[in-house]
mmCIF file of C-alpha atoms and ligand atoms in Angstrom:
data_model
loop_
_atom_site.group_PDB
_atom_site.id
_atom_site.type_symbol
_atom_site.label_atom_id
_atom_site.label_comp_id
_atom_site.label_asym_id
_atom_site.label_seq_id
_atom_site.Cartn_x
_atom_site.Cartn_y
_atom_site.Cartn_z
ATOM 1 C CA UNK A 1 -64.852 70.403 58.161
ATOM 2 C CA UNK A 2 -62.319 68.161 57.626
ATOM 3 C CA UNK A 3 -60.753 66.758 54.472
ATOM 4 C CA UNK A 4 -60.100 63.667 52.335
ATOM 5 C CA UNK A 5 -56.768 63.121 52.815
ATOM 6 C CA UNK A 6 -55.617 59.909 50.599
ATOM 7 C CA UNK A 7 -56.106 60.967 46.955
ATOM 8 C CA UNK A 8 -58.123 57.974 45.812
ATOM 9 C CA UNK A 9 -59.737 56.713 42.869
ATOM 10 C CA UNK A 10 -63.621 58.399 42.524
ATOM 11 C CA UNK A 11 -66.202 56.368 42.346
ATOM 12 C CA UNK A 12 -69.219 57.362 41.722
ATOM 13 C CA UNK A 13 -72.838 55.646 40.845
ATOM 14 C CA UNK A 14 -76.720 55.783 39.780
ATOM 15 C CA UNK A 15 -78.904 52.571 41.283
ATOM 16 C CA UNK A 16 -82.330 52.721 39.883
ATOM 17 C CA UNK A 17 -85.341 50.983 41.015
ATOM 18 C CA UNK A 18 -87.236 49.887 38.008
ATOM 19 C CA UNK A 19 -90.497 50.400 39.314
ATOM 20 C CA UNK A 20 -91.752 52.721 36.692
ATOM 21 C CA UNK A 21 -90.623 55.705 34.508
ATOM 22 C CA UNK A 22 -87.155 57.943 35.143
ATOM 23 C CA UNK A 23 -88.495 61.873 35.830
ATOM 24 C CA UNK A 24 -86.510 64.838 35.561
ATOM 25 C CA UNK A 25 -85.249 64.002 39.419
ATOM 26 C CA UNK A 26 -83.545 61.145 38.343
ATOM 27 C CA UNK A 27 -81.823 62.753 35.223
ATOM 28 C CA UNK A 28 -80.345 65.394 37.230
ATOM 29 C CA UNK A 29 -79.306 63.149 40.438
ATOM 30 C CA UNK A 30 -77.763 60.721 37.537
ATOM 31 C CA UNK A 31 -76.099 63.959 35.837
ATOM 32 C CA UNK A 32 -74.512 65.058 39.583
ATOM 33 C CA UNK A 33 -73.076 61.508 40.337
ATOM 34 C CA UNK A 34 -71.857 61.282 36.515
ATOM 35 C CA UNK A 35 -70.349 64.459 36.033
ATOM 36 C CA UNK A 36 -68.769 64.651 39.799
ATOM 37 C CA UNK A 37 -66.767 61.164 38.652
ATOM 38 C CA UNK A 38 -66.034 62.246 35.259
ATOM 39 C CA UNK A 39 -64.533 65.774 36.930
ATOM 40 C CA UNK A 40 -62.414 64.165 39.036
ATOM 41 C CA UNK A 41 -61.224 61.220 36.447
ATOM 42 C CA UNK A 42 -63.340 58.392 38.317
ATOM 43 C CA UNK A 43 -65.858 56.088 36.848
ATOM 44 C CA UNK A 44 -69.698 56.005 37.352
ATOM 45 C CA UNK A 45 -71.334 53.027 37.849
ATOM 46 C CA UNK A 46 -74.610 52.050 36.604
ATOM 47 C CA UNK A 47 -76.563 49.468 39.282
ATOM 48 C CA UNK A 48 -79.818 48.111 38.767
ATOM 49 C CA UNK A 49 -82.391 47.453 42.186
ATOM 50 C CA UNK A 50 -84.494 44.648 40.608
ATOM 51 C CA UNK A 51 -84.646 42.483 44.014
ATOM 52 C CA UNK A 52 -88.023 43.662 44.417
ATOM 53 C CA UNK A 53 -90.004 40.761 42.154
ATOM 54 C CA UNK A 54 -93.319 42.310 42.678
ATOM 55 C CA UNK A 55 -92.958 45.409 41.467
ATOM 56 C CA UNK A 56 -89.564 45.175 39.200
ATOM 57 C CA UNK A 57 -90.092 44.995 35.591
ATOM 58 C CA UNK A 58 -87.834 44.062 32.280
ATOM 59 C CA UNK A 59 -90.027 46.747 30.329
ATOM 60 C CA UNK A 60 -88.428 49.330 33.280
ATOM 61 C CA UNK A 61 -85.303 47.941 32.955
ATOM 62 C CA UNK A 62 -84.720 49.009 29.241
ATOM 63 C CA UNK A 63 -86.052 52.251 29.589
ATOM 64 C CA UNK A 64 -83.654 53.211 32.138
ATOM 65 C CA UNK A 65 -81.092 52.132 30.185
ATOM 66 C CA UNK A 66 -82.583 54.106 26.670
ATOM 67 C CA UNK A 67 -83.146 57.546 28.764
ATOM 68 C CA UNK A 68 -79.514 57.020 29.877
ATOM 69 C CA UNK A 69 -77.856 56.306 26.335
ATOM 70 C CA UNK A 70 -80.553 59.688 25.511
ATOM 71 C CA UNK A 71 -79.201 62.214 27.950
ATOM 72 C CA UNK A 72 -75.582 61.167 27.084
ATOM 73 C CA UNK A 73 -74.904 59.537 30.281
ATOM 74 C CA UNK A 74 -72.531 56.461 29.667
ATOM 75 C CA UNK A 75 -71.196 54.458 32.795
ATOM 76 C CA UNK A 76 -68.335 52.430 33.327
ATOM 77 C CA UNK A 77 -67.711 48.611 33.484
ATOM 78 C CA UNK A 78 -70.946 45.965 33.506
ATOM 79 C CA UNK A 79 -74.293 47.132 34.869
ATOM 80 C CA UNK A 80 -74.998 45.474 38.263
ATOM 81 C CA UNK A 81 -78.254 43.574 38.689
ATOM 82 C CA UNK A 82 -79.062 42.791 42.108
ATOM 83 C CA UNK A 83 -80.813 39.937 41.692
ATOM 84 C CA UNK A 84 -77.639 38.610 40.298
ATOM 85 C CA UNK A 85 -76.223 39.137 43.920
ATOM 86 C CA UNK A 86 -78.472 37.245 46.109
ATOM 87 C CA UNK A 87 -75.549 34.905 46.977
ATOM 88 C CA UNK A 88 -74.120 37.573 48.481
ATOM 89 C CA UNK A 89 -76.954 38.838 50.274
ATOM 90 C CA UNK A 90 -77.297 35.224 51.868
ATOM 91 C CA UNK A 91 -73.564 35.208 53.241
ATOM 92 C CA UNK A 92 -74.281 38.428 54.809
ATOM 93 C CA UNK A 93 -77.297 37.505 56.272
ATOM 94 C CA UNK A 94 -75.455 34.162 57.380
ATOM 95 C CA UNK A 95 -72.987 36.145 59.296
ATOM 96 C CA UNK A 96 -75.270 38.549 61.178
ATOM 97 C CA UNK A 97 -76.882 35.625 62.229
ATOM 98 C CA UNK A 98 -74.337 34.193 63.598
ATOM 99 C CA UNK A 99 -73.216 37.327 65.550
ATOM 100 C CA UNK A 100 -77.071 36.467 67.401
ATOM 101 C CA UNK A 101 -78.124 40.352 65.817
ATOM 102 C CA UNK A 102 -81.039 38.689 63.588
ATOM 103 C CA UNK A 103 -84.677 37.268 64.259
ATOM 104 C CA UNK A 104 -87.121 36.053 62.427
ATOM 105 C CA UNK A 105 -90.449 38.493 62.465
ATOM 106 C CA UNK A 106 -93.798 36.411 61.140
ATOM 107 C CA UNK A 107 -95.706 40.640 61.563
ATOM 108 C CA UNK A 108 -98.037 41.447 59.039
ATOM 109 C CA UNK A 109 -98.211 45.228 58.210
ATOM 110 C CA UNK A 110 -101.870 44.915 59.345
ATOM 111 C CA UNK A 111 -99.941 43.847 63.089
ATOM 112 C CA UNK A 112 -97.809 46.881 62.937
ATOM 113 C CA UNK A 113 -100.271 49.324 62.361
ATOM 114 C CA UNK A 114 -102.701 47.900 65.390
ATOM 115 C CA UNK A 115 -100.240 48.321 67.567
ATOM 116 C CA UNK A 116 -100.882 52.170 68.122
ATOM 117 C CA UNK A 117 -98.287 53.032 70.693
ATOM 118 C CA UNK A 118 -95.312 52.342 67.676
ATOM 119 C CA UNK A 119 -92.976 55.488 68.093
ATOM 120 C CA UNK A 120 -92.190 57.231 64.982
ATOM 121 C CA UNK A 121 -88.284 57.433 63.221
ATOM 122 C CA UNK A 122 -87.155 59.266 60.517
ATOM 123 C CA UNK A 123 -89.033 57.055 58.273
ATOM 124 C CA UNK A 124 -92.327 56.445 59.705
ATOM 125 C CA UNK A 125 -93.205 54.244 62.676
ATOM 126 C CA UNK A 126 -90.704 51.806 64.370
ATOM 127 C CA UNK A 127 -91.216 48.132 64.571
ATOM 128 C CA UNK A 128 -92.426 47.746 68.389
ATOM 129 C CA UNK A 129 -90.390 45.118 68.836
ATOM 130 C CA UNK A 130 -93.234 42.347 69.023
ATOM 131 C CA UNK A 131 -91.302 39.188 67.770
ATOM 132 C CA UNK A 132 -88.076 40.233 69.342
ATOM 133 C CA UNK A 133 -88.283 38.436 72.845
ATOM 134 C CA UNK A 134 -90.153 35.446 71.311
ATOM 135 C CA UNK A 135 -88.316 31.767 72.410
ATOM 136 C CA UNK A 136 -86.003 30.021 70.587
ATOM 137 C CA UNK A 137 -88.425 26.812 70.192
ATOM 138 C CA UNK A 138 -91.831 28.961 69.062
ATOM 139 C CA UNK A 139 -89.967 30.503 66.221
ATOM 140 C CA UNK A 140 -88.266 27.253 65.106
ATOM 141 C CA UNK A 141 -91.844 25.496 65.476
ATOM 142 C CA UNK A 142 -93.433 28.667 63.136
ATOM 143 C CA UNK A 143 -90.350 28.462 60.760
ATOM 144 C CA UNK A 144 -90.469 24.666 60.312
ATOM 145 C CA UNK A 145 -94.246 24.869 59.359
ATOM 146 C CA UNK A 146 -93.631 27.204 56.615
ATOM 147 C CA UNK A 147 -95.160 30.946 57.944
ATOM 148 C CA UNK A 148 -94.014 33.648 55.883
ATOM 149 C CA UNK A 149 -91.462 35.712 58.171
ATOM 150 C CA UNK A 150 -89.340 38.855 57.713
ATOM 151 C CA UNK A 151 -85.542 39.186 58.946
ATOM 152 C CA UNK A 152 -84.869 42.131 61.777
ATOM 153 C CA UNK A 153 -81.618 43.257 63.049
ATOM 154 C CA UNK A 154 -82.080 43.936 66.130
ATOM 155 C CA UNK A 155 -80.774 47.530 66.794
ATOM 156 C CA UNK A 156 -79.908 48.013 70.295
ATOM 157 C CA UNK A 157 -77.909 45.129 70.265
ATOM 158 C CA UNK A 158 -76.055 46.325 66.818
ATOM 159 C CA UNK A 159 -75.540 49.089 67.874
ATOM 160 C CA UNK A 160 -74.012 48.317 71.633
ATOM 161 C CA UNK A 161 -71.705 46.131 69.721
ATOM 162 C CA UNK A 162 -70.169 48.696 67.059
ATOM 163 C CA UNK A 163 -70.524 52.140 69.365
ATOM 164 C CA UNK A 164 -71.172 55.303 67.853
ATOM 165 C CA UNK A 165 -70.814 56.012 64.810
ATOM 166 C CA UNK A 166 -70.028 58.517 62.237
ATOM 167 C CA UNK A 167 -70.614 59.059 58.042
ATOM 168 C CA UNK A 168 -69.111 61.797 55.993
ATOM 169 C CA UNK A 169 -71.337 64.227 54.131
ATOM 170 C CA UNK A 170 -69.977 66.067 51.361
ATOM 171 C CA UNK A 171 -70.807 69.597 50.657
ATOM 172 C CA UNK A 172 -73.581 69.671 48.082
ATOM 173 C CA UNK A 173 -72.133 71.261 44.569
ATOM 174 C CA UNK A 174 -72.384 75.068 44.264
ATOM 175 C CA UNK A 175 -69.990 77.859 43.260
ATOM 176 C CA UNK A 176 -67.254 78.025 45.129
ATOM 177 C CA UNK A 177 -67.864 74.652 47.310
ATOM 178 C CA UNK A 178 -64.867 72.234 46.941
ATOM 179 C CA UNK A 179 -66.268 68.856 46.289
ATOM 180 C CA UNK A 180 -63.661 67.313 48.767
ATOM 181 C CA UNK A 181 -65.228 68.967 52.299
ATOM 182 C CA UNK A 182 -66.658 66.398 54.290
ATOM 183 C CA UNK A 183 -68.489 66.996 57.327
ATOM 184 C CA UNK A 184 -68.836 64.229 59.909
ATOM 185 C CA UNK A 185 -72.596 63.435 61.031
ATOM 186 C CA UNK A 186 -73.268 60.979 63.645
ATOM 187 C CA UNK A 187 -75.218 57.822 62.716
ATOM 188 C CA UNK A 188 -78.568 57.571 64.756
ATOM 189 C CA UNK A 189 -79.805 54.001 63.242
ATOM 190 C CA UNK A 190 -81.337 53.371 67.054
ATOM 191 C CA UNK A 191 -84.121 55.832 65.962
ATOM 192 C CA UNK A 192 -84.824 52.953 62.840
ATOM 193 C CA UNK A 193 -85.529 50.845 65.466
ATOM 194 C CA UNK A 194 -85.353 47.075 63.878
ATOM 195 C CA UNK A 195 -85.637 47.634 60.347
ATOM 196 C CA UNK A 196 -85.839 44.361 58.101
ATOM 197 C CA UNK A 197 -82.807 43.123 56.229
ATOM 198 C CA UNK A 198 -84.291 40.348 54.664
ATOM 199 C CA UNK A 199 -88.014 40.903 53.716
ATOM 200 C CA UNK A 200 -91.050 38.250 53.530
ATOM 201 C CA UNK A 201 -91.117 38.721 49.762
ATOM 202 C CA UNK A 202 -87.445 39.490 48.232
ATOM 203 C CA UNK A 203 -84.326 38.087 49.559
ATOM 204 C CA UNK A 204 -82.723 41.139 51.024
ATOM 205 C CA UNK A 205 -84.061 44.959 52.339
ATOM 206 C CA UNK A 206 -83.024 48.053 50.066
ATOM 207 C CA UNK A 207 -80.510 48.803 53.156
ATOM 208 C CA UNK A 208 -78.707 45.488 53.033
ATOM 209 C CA UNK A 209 -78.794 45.362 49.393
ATOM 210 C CA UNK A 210 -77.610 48.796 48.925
ATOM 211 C CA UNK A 211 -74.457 48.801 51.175
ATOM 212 C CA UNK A 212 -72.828 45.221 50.260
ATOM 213 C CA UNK A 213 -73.144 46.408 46.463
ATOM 214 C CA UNK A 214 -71.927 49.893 46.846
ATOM 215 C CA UNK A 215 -68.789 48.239 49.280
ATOM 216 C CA UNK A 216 -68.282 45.467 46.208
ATOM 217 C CA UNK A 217 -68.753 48.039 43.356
ATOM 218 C CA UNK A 218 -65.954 50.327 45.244
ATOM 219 C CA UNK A 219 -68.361 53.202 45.350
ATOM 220 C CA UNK A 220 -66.437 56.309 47.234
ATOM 221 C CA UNK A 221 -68.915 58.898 46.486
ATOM 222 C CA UNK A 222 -73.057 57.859 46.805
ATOM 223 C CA UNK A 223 -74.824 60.965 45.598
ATOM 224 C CA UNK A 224 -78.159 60.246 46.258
ATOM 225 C CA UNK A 225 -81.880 62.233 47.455
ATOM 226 C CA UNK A 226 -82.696 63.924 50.091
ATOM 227 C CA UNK A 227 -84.583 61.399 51.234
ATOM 228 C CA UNK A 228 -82.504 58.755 51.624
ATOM 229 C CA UNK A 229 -80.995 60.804 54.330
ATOM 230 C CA UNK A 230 -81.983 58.779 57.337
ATOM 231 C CA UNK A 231 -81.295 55.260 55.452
ATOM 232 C CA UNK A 232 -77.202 56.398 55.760
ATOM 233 C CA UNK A 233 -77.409 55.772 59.449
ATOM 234 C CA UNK A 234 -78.512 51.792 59.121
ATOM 235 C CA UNK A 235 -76.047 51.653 56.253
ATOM 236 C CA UNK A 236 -73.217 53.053 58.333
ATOM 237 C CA UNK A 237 -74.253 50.508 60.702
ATOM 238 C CA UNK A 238 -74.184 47.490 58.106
ATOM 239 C CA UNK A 239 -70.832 48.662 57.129
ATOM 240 C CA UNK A 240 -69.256 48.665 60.597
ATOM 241 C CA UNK A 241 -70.973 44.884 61.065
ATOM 242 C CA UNK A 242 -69.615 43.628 58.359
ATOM 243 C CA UNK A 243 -66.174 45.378 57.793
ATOM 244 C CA UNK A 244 -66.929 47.330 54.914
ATOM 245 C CA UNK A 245 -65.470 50.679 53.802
ATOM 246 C CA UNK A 246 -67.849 53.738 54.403
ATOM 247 C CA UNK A 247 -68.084 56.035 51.091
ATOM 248 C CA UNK A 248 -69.075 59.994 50.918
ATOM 249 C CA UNK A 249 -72.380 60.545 51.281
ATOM 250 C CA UNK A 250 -74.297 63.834 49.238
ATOM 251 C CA UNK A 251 -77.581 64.255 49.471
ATOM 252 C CA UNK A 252 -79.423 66.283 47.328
ATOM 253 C CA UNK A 253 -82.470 68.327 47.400
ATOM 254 C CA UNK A 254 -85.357 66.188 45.978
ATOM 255 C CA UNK A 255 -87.493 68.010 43.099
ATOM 256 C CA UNK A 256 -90.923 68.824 43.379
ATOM 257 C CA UNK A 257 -93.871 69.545 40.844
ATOM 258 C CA UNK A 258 -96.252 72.368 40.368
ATOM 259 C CA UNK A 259 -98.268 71.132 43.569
ATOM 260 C CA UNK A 260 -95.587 71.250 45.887
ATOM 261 C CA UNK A 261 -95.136 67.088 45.782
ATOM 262 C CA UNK A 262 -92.000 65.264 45.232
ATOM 263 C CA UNK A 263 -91.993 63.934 41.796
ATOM 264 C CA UNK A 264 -93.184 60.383 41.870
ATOM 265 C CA UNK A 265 -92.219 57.693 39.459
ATOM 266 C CA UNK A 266 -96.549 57.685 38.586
ATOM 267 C CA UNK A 267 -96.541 61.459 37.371
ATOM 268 C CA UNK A 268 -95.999 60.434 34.047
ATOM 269 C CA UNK A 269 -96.045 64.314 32.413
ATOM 270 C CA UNK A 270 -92.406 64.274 33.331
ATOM 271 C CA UNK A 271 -91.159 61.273 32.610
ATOM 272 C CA UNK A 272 -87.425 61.228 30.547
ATOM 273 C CA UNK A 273 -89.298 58.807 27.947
ATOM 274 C CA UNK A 274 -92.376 61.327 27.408
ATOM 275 C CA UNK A 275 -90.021 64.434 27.023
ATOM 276 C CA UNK A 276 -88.063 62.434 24.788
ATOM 277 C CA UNK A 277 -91.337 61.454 22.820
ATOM 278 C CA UNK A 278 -92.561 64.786 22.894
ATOM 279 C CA UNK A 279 -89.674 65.810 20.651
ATOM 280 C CA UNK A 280 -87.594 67.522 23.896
ATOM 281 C CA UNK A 281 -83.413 67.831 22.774
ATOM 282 C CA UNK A 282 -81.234 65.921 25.515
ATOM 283 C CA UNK A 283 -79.344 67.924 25.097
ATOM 284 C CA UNK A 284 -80.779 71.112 26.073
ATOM 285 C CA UNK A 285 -82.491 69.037 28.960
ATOM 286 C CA UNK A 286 -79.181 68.433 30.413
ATOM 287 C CA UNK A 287 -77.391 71.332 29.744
ATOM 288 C CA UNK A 288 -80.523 72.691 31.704
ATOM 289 C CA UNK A 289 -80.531 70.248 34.278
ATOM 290 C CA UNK A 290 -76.279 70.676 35.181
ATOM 291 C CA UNK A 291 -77.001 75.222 35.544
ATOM 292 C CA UNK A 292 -79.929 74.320 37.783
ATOM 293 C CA UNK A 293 -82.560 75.033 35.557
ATOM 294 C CA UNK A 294 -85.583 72.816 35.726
ATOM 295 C CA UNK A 295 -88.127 72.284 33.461
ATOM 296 C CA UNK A 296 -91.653 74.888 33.884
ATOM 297 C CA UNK A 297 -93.269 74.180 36.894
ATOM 298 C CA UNK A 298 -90.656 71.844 38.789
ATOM 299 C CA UNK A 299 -88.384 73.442 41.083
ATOM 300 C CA UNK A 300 -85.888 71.964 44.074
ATOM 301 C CA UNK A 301 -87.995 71.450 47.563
ATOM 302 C CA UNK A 302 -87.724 73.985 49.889
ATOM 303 C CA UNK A 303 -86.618 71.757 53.280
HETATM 304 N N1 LIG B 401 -83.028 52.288 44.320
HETATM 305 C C1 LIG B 401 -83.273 53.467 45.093
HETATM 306 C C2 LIG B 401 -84.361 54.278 44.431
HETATM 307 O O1 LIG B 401 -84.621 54.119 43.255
HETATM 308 C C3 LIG B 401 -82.067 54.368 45.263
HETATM 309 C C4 LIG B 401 -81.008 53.765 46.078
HETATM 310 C C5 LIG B 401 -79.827 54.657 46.418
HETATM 311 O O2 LIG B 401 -79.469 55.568 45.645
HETATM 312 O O3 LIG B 401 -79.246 54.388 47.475
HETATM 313 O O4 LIG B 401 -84.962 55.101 45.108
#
């Protein structure tokens, strides 16, 4: 263990996807991330991940903000929209370009999945690698005629070029556990293997996205699931590329329902808005939610 030394100014946030209905996991990661700031006199920031134009709806939007303003959580300074940032996303793309880590990858997911011998990360299979080697003068031919390609880094040469890497992981809260603890993990992003930072059908990747706005937002603290675990090794990565600071990084245990399954977005019994409809006080809810007491039937997952 080792500890924060600079006193600094906490910042903390909650970035939402609005893909569909906040659940009782996202009240309580919000309420963790909230009150963590608010202990320690920081703000909490409030950013919205609406790069995603299939799937991203206004409807989503405003119901993440209503459960929000319901369970009493109130964040500091503007909301961020990401696809107010795409600017920004371009410039950084720009840049890794120019430092020769990025190519252009025309794959479809049908591709990926034929080619059997893909080795498995920490979040499913790995690219193999197919459009890495390809010349200079095929992909500007398949580029200039308009084919629909993603953007890879390409990871052993991103990595070579920053060396190894560590992130700090904060104790997660408990009696007893002193929020400022931070262990130091080494980053493995080689075992991503090239992940996309720019995808076919939104501007930027989650990981891009998600590390320039937590570096321009100030974030010190990202409190976040369990299973956005392995993601902190490509963003510790993207930080070292491009200069940025590296925050705290807590992950907490994700929740799971009566069948053992991670609460999904789709299981729509306990969704914030259908507790709230159902007559539910948010204010019992989150005095629940902060002692660790979850609502019948959902408990924290065991790994
Ligand atoms: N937008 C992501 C999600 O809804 C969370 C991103 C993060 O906390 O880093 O799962």
């Amino acid at each position: 263990m080792t500890h924060l030394t600079a006193p600094q100014h906490m910042v903390t946030r909650f970035a939402p996807s609005p893909t569909g209905k906040l659940h009782v996991g996202h009240a309580w990661s919000t309420l963790l991330a909230h009150d963590m700031a608010r202990a320690a006199g920081g703000a909490f920031r409030l950013r919205i991940e609406d790069i995603d134009g299939t799937r991203s709806r206004p409807e989503h939007i405003a119901g993440i903000i209503d459960d929000l303003r319901w369970l009493g959580v109130a964040w500091d300074g503007e909301i961020v929209f990401q696809s107010q940032r795409l600017a920004s996303y371009d410039a950084a793309l720009a840049r890794l370009r120019n430092m020769g880590l990025l190519y252009p990858c025309f794959c479809t997911r049908a591709d990926i999945q034929a080619s059997l011998t893909a080795p498995h990360g920490p979040e499913g299979p790995v690219y193999p690698g197919t459009c890495r080697d390809m010349g200079e003068a095929v992909r500007a031919r398949r580029i200039a005629t308009g084919e629909a390609h993603a953007w890879r880094i390409d990871m052993a040469k991103a990595a070579a070029r920053v060396g190894a890497l560590q992130w700090q992981a904060l104790s997660p809260p408990g009696p007893n556990v002193d929020m400022t603890d931070v262990a130091l993990h080494y980053a493995n992003p080689l075992s991503h293997g090239d992940v996309v930072l720019a995808r076919k059908d939104a501007p930027a990747s989650y990981h891009l996205s998600c590390t320039l706005d937590d570096a321009a937002m100030g974030v010190t603290h990202v409190l976040r699931g369990d299973d956005l675990r392995g993601a902190t090794d490509i963003h510790r990565l993207l930080q070292a590329l491009l200069d940025l600071p590296s925050p705290a990084y807590l992950h907490h245990k994700l929740l799971v329902g009566p069948d053992g399954r991670r609460l999904a977005k789709r299981d729509g019994s306990i969704a914030l808005a259908d507790l709230r409809a159902e007559g539910m006080a948010a204010a019992t809810l989150a005095a629940d939610l902060r002692a660790g007491r979850f609502p019948i039937g959902i408990g924290l997952a065991s790994a």
